[in-house]
Amino acid sequence: MASCDGNRECWPELPYELWRDTCSTLQLKSQIIGKIRLSHTPWLNHSWHVTLYVTRRGLTTSPIPLREGVFQIDFDFVDHLLRLEASDARRVDIPLREQSVAEFFVTVMAALADLGIGTKINEWPNEIPDRIRFSEDRMHSAYDPDYVNRFWKALVEIDRVFEFFRTGFIGKCSPVHFFWGSFDLAVTRFSGRRAPLHPGGVPNLPDKVTREAYSHEVSSAGFWPGGGGPVEYPAFYSYAYPEPERFRDAVVRPEGAFYSEQLREFILPYEVVRTAESPDKTLLEFLQSTYEAAADGADWDRAALECPLGEVGVPRIVSRA
């Protein structure tokens, strides 16, 4: 599957404590871009209309609809630019550098105006406890291009493995996408059954958004770069909603994975994957074993929902019912 499996340049070191300030600032800037997409895009189930996607150079909104045509915003973490481009070929490039969130916000909104794209967003960050309005935030300004590039390189490899894992499921499954609120790359599988009403309570996120996102039973896995709570390091996670009674006691792989009582999620440190002989295999073991813990614990109809992992150029075999 992988041409880069085990290559340390593809799976870079990403110690959170060395780019903490840059990571926090980048999350806030990504929220500005995500909210621009949100302000123009019809609601899609589970908030899938707001996410960003990994690209060969960074993160993208994908095409955002306008009354006439579309536009797109791309983070380029190779040349360190933010590119705003309309379907009529007009384009504005904004350097990514040490710059306050407030200045970035004003610059981006001015660029949209130059492109003739009228946009208003809610300036308050989401899913962050101590928040400052974007236009007033002069506290967050760090930008370390080396660590931003490392983060992107890690996302490229993780996205590739997540996409491969996704091929083994024919039930409802999310795209592999990046949530700017929680600042994580995620993929989610669904049993097809309704879930109990979520209690909400996510910091600075309306309960109605959370409840719509968790309207159905899920097994969800993802990656975040660290910070916020008991995991102050980059890690993979996997959780189930609602959590089955036997979920936390399941034996999952690989060695190094554990259940966090505080987060109510299985956790696998990024370093365990990065330093493994085969990072791909190690990460897939975590994804598969934690999914099985969720699906078996909640009695999902696995025979109807699963299929063999995909092969290049080989259609999935469908037998007569």
Short mmCIF file of C-alpha atoms in Angstrom, two decimals:
data_model
loop_
_atom_site.label_atom_id
_atom_site.label_comp_id
_atom_site.label_asym_id
_atom_site.label_seq_id
_atom_site.Cartn_x
_atom_site.Cartn_y
_atom_site.Cartn_z
CA MET A 1 0.00 0.00 0.00
CA ALA A 2 2.65 2.50 1.03
CA SER A 3 5.65 3.89 -0.81
CA CYS A 4 6.58 5.97 2.24
CA ASP A 5 6.00 3.40 4.99
CA GLY A 6 8.82 3.59 7.53
CA ASN A 7 10.49 6.60 5.89
CA ARG A 8 11.37 8.98 8.75
CA GLU A 9 11.19 11.98 6.43
CA CYS A 10 7.55 11.11 5.67
CA TRP A 11 6.73 10.59 9.35
CA PRO A 12 8.52 13.58 10.93
CA GLU A 13 9.11 14.27 14.59
CA LEU A 14 6.37 16.54 15.89
CA PRO A 15 6.99 17.36 19.57
CA TYR A 16 4.07 19.54 20.58
CA GLU A 17 6.01 21.52 23.17
CA LEU A 18 8.34 22.87 20.45
CA TRP A 19 5.57 24.36 18.32
CA ARG A 20 2.79 24.88 20.86
CA ASP A 21 2.35 28.59 20.10
CA THR A 22 2.43 28.06 16.34
CA CYS A 23 -0.10 25.23 16.63
CA SER A 24 -2.50 27.37 18.66
CA THR A 25 -2.23 30.25 16.21
CA LEU A 26 -2.64 27.98 13.20
CA GLN A 27 -5.79 26.47 14.71
CA LEU A 28 -7.33 29.92 15.09
CA LYS A 29 -6.40 30.90 11.54
CA SER A 30 -7.87 27.65 10.23
CA GLN A 31 -11.09 28.47 12.09
CA ILE A 32 -11.35 31.76 10.21
CA ILE A 33 -11.03 29.92 6.90
CA GLY A 34 -13.42 27.17 7.99
CA LYS A 35 -16.02 29.70 9.06
CA ILE A 36 -15.79 31.34 5.64
CA ARG A 37 -16.71 27.99 4.09
CA LEU A 38 -19.47 27.58 6.68
CA SER A 39 -20.97 30.97 5.78
CA HIS A 40 -21.47 30.00 2.12
CA THR A 41 -22.27 26.27 2.25
CA PRO A 42 -25.64 24.54 2.84
CA TRP A 43 -25.71 22.34 5.92
CA LEU A 44 -24.63 18.75 5.36
CA ASN A 45 -25.19 15.97 7.87
CA HIS A 46 -22.72 15.79 10.78
CA SER A 47 -21.21 19.18 9.82
CA TRP A 48 -19.38 17.63 6.88
CA HIS A 49 -19.91 20.88 4.97
CA VAL A 50 -17.44 22.84 7.11
CA THR A 51 -14.34 20.67 7.02
CA LEU A 52 -10.96 21.11 5.34
CA TYR A 53 -9.10 18.47 3.33
CA VAL A 54 -5.45 17.43 3.07
CA THR A 55 -3.76 18.31 -0.22
CA ARG A 56 -0.37 17.79 -1.81
CA ARG A 57 0.72 21.14 -0.32
CA GLY A 58 -1.44 21.77 2.76
CA LEU A 59 -5.16 22.06 3.50
CA THR A 60 -8.06 23.20 1.34
CA THR A 61 -11.67 24.20 1.72
CA SER A 62 -12.46 22.55 -1.64
CA PRO A 63 -14.74 24.61 -3.96
CA ILE A 64 -17.15 26.86 -2.04
CA PRO A 65 -20.39 27.80 -3.85
CA LEU A 66 -21.32 31.34 -4.79
CA ARG A 67 -24.41 32.62 -6.55
CA GLU A 68 -22.29 32.60 -9.69
CA GLY A 69 -19.31 30.25 -9.76
CA VAL A 70 -17.22 29.04 -6.85
CA PHE A 71 -14.14 30.02 -4.90
CA GLN A 72 -11.56 28.09 -2.92
CA ILE A 73 -9.10 28.82 -0.13
CA ASP A 74 -5.90 26.81 0.24
CA PHE A 75 -3.25 26.72 2.93
CA ASP A 76 0.09 26.08 1.19
CA PHE A 77 2.48 24.74 3.84
CA VAL A 78 5.31 24.31 1.34
CA ASP A 79 5.62 27.90 0.10
CA HIS A 80 3.74 29.17 3.19
CA LEU A 81 0.96 31.03 1.47
CA LEU A 82 -2.78 31.32 1.85
CA ARG A 83 -4.29 31.27 -1.64
CA LEU A 84 -7.79 32.60 -2.34
CA GLU A 85 -8.96 31.86 -5.88
CA ALA A 86 -12.27 32.38 -7.68
CA SER A 87 -13.53 30.32 -10.62
CA ASP A 88 -13.05 33.32 -12.92
CA ALA A 89 -9.27 32.89 -12.30
CA ARG A 90 -8.87 35.93 -10.03
CA ARG A 91 -6.46 35.10 -7.20
CA VAL A 92 -4.97 36.62 -4.06
CA ASP A 93 -1.96 35.16 -2.25
CA ILE A 94 -1.33 36.04 1.40
CA PRO A 95 2.02 35.12 3.00
CA LEU A 96 1.79 32.85 6.04
CA ARG A 97 4.17 34.30 8.62
CA GLU A 98 4.39 35.57 12.17
CA GLN A 99 1.26 37.67 12.25
CA SER A 100 -1.46 38.21 14.82
CA VAL A 101 -4.80 36.52 14.34
CA ALA A 102 -6.39 39.98 14.23
CA GLU A 103 -4.15 41.12 11.37
CA PHE A 104 -4.67 37.83 9.52
CA PHE A 105 -8.43 38.18 9.88
CA VAL A 106 -8.46 41.72 8.48
CA THR A 107 -6.16 40.72 5.60
CA VAL A 108 -8.26 37.70 4.62
CA MET A 109 -11.55 39.60 4.75
CA ALA A 110 -10.04 42.38 2.63
CA ALA A 111 -8.83 39.82 0.09
CA LEU A 112 -12.34 38.37 -0.17
CA ALA A 113 -13.71 41.86 -0.73
CA ASP A 114 -11.13 42.41 -3.49
CA LEU A 115 -12.45 39.25 -5.15
CA GLY A 116 -16.01 40.54 -4.86
CA ILE A 117 -16.97 37.85 -2.35
CA GLY A 118 -19.10 39.39 0.38
CA THR A 119 -18.63 37.41 3.59
CA LYS A 120 -19.51 37.79 7.26
CA ILE A 121 -18.54 35.22 9.87
CA ASN A 122 -19.03 34.70 13.59
CA GLU A 123 -15.76 36.00 15.00
CA TRP A 124 -15.77 33.88 18.15
CA PRO A 125 -13.60 30.72 18.00
CA ASN A 126 -15.29 27.37 18.65
CA GLU A 127 -14.27 24.49 20.93
CA ILE A 128 -11.68 26.67 22.69
CA PRO A 129 -12.31 27.51 26.37
CA ASP A 130 -10.58 30.90 26.72
CA ARG A 131 -11.41 32.60 23.46
CA ILE A 132 -10.84 36.04 21.97
CA ARG A 133 -12.67 37.53 18.99
CA PHE A 134 -10.60 37.09 15.84
CA SER A 135 -10.51 40.83 15.11
CA GLU A 136 -9.22 41.51 18.64
CA ASP A 137 -6.74 38.64 19.06
CA ARG A 138 -3.24 40.10 19.11
CA MET A 139 -2.04 37.45 21.56
CA HIS A 140 -1.62 34.62 19.04
CA SER A 141 0.89 35.37 16.29
CA ALA A 142 3.53 32.61 16.18
CA TYR A 143 4.42 30.87 12.92
CA ASP A 144 7.28 28.37 12.67
CA PRO A 145 7.40 27.29 9.00
CA ASP A 146 9.48 24.18 9.76
CA TYR A 147 6.96 22.75 12.21
CA VAL A 148 3.98 23.75 10.08
CA ASN A 149 5.59 21.84 7.21
CA ARG A 150 6.23 18.84 9.49
CA PHE A 151 2.60 18.88 10.58
CA TRP A 152 1.46 18.86 6.96
CA LYS A 153 3.83 15.98 6.09
CA ALA A 154 2.40 13.96 8.96
CA LEU A 155 -1.15 14.74 7.81
CA VAL A 156 -0.33 13.52 4.29
CA GLU A 157 0.73 10.10 5.58
CA ILE A 158 -2.10 9.82 8.09
CA ASP A 159 -4.66 10.84 5.48
CA ARG A 160 -3.33 8.12 3.16
CA VAL A 161 -3.64 5.40 5.82
CA PHE A 162 -7.08 6.62 6.90
CA GLU A 163 -8.25 6.53 3.27
CA PHE A 164 -7.04 2.93 2.94
CA PHE A 165 -8.78 1.95 6.18
CA ARG A 166 -11.96 3.53 4.82
CA THR A 167 -12.01 1.08 1.86
CA GLY A 168 -12.89 -1.81 4.19
CA PHE A 169 -16.35 -0.49 5.03
CA ILE A 170 -19.43 -0.35 2.79
CA GLY A 171 -21.78 1.11 5.38
CA LYS A 172 -22.11 4.86 5.80
CA CYS A 173 -18.67 6.37 6.35
CA SER A 174 -17.46 9.96 6.45
CA PRO A 175 -14.79 11.35 4.17
CA VAL A 176 -11.36 11.68 5.70
CA HIS A 177 -11.50 15.33 6.66
CA PHE A 178 -10.00 17.96 8.95
CA PHE A 179 -12.15 19.62 11.60
CA TRP A 180 -10.88 23.12 12.35
CA GLY A 181 -12.84 23.41 15.61
CA SER A 182 -11.09 20.54 17.34
CA PHE A 183 -8.10 20.75 14.95
CA ASP A 184 -8.01 17.07 14.07
CA LEU A 185 -8.09 14.78 11.05
CA ALA A 186 -10.89 12.23 11.39
CA VAL A 187 -12.78 9.38 9.74
CA THR A 188 -16.08 8.05 11.11
CA ARG A 189 -18.03 4.83 10.53
CA PHE A 190 -21.76 4.49 11.22
CA SER A 191 -23.80 1.46 12.27
CA GLY A 192 -26.93 2.82 10.59
CA ARG A 193 -28.87 3.02 13.86
CA ARG A 194 -30.04 6.17 15.62
CA ALA A 195 -28.15 7.19 18.76
CA PRO A 196 -29.53 8.61 22.01
CA LEU A 197 -29.61 12.40 22.20
CA HIS A 198 -26.10 13.68 22.86
CA PRO A 199 -25.79 15.65 26.13
CA GLY A 200 -23.77 18.40 24.44
CA GLY A 201 -21.45 20.47 26.58
CA VAL A 202 -18.56 20.90 24.11
CA PRO A 203 -16.86 24.22 24.98
CA ASN A 204 -18.20 27.08 22.87
CA LEU A 205 -20.10 24.86 20.46
CA PRO A 206 -23.91 25.00 20.30
CA ASP A 207 -25.48 21.82 21.65
CA LYS A 208 -27.71 21.61 18.55
CA VAL A 209 -24.58 21.25 16.39
CA THR A 210 -23.16 18.50 18.61
CA ARG A 211 -26.49 16.64 18.72
CA GLU A 212 -26.85 16.71 14.95
CA ALA A 213 -23.28 15.45 14.57
CA TYR A 214 -23.98 12.49 16.87
CA SER A 215 -27.49 11.69 15.68
CA HIS A 216 -26.43 8.11 14.79
CA GLU A 217 -24.15 5.49 16.33
CA VAL A 218 -20.51 5.96 15.39
CA SER A 219 -17.04 4.56 15.66
CA SER A 220 -14.71 7.48 15.02
CA ALA A 221 -10.93 7.67 14.78
CA GLY A 222 -8.59 10.55 14.21
CA PHE A 223 -5.35 12.38 14.87
CA TRP A 224 -4.61 15.63 16.67
CA PRO A 225 -1.25 17.33 17.17
CA GLY A 226 -1.51 17.71 20.95
CA GLY A 227 -2.60 20.13 23.63
CA GLY A 228 -5.82 20.55 25.53
CA GLY A 229 -6.32 18.23 28.47
CA PRO A 230 -4.49 15.06 29.43
CA VAL A 231 -2.77 14.41 26.07
CA GLU A 232 -0.06 17.03 25.62
CA TYR A 233 1.51 15.24 22.66
CA PRO A 234 0.47 14.26 19.15
CA ALA A 235 -1.75 11.20 19.24
CA PHE A 236 -4.31 9.07 17.45
CA TYR A 237 -7.66 8.52 19.11
CA SER A 238 -10.67 6.25 18.68
CA TYR A 239 -14.03 6.44 20.42
CA ALA A 240 -17.59 5.16 20.13
CA TYR A 241 -20.85 7.03 20.64
CA PRO A 242 -22.76 5.83 22.49
CA GLU A 243 -19.94 4.01 24.26
CA PRO A 244 -20.72 0.29 24.62
CA GLU A 245 -20.53 -1.14 28.11
CA ARG A 246 -17.55 -3.39 27.27
CA PHE A 247 -15.68 -0.86 25.12
CA ARG A 248 -13.07 0.36 27.61
CA ASP A 249 -12.11 -3.19 28.59
CA ALA A 250 -11.37 -4.32 25.03
CA VAL A 251 -7.88 -5.49 24.17
CA VAL A 252 -6.65 -3.25 21.36
CA ARG A 253 -3.46 -3.11 19.32
CA PRO A 254 -0.63 -2.19 19.04
CA GLU A 255 1.32 -2.19 22.28
CA GLY A 256 1.33 1.38 23.52
CA ALA A 257 -2.38 1.99 22.92
CA PHE A 258 -4.48 2.64 26.03
CA TYR A 259 -7.92 3.76 27.14
CA SER A 260 -8.09 7.26 28.65
CA GLU A 261 -10.69 7.38 31.41
CA GLN A 262 -10.71 11.18 31.26
CA LEU A 263 -11.24 11.40 27.49
CA ARG A 264 -13.23 8.15 27.22
CA GLU A 265 -11.22 7.31 24.11
CA PHE A 266 -8.50 4.90 23.11
CA ILE A 267 -5.21 6.76 22.59
CA LEU A 268 -2.11 5.82 20.60
CA PRO A 269 0.86 8.24 20.77
CA TYR A 270 2.05 9.43 17.35
CA GLU A 271 5.60 8.50 18.37
CA VAL A 272 4.61 4.81 18.61
CA VAL A 273 3.50 4.94 14.98
CA ARG A 274 6.31 7.16 13.73
CA THR A 275 9.08 4.98 15.19
CA ALA A 276 7.52 1.62 14.25
CA GLU A 277 9.15 -0.59 11.65
CA SER A 278 5.94 -0.23 9.63
CA PRO A 279 3.98 2.90 10.62
CA ASP A 280 1.19 1.97 8.19
CA LYS A 281 0.67 -1.48 9.70
CA THR A 282 0.89 -0.12 13.25
CA LEU A 283 -1.70 2.58 12.63
CA LEU A 284 -4.03 0.17 10.79
CA GLU A 285 -3.87 -2.22 13.77
CA PHE A 286 -5.05 0.59 16.03
CA LEU A 287 -7.83 1.66 13.67
CA GLN A 288 -9.10 -1.87 13.10
CA SER A 289 -8.88 -3.16 16.67
CA THR A 290 -10.59 -0.10 18.18
CA TYR A 291 -13.30 -0.23 15.51
CA GLU A 292 -13.87 -3.90 16.36
CA ALA A 293 -14.14 -2.99 20.05
CA ALA A 294 -16.88 -0.48 19.19
CA ALA A 295 -18.71 -2.65 16.64
CA ASP A 296 -18.61 -5.87 18.68
CA GLY A 297 -19.48 -4.06 21.90
CA ALA A 298 -22.58 -2.50 20.32
CA ASP A 299 -23.54 -5.53 18.21
CA TRP A 300 -23.18 -3.89 14.83
CA ASP A 301 -24.13 -5.99 11.80
CA ARG A 302 -20.50 -6.32 10.74
CA ALA A 303 -21.19 -8.84 7.98
CA ALA A 304 -23.43 -6.32 6.22
CA LEU A 305 -21.20 -3.29 6.86
CA GLU A 306 -17.70 -4.54 6.07
CA CYS A 307 -15.80 -5.65 2.99
CA PRO A 308 -12.16 -6.54 2.21
CA LEU A 309 -9.72 -3.65 2.05
CA GLY A 310 -9.54 -2.17 -1.42
CA GLU A 311 -6.97 -3.08 -4.07
CA VAL A 312 -5.79 -0.80 -6.84
CA GLY A 313 -7.71 -1.49 -10.06
CA VAL A 314 -9.78 -4.34 -8.58
CA PRO A 315 -13.55 -3.78 -8.30
CA ARG A 316 -15.24 -5.11 -5.18
CA ILE A 317 -16.84 -8.48 -5.93
CA VAL A 318 -20.61 -8.46 -5.44
CA SER A 319 -22.31 -11.85 -5.21
CA ARG A 320 -25.93 -12.55 -6.10
CA ALA A 321 -28.26 -11.99 -3.14
#
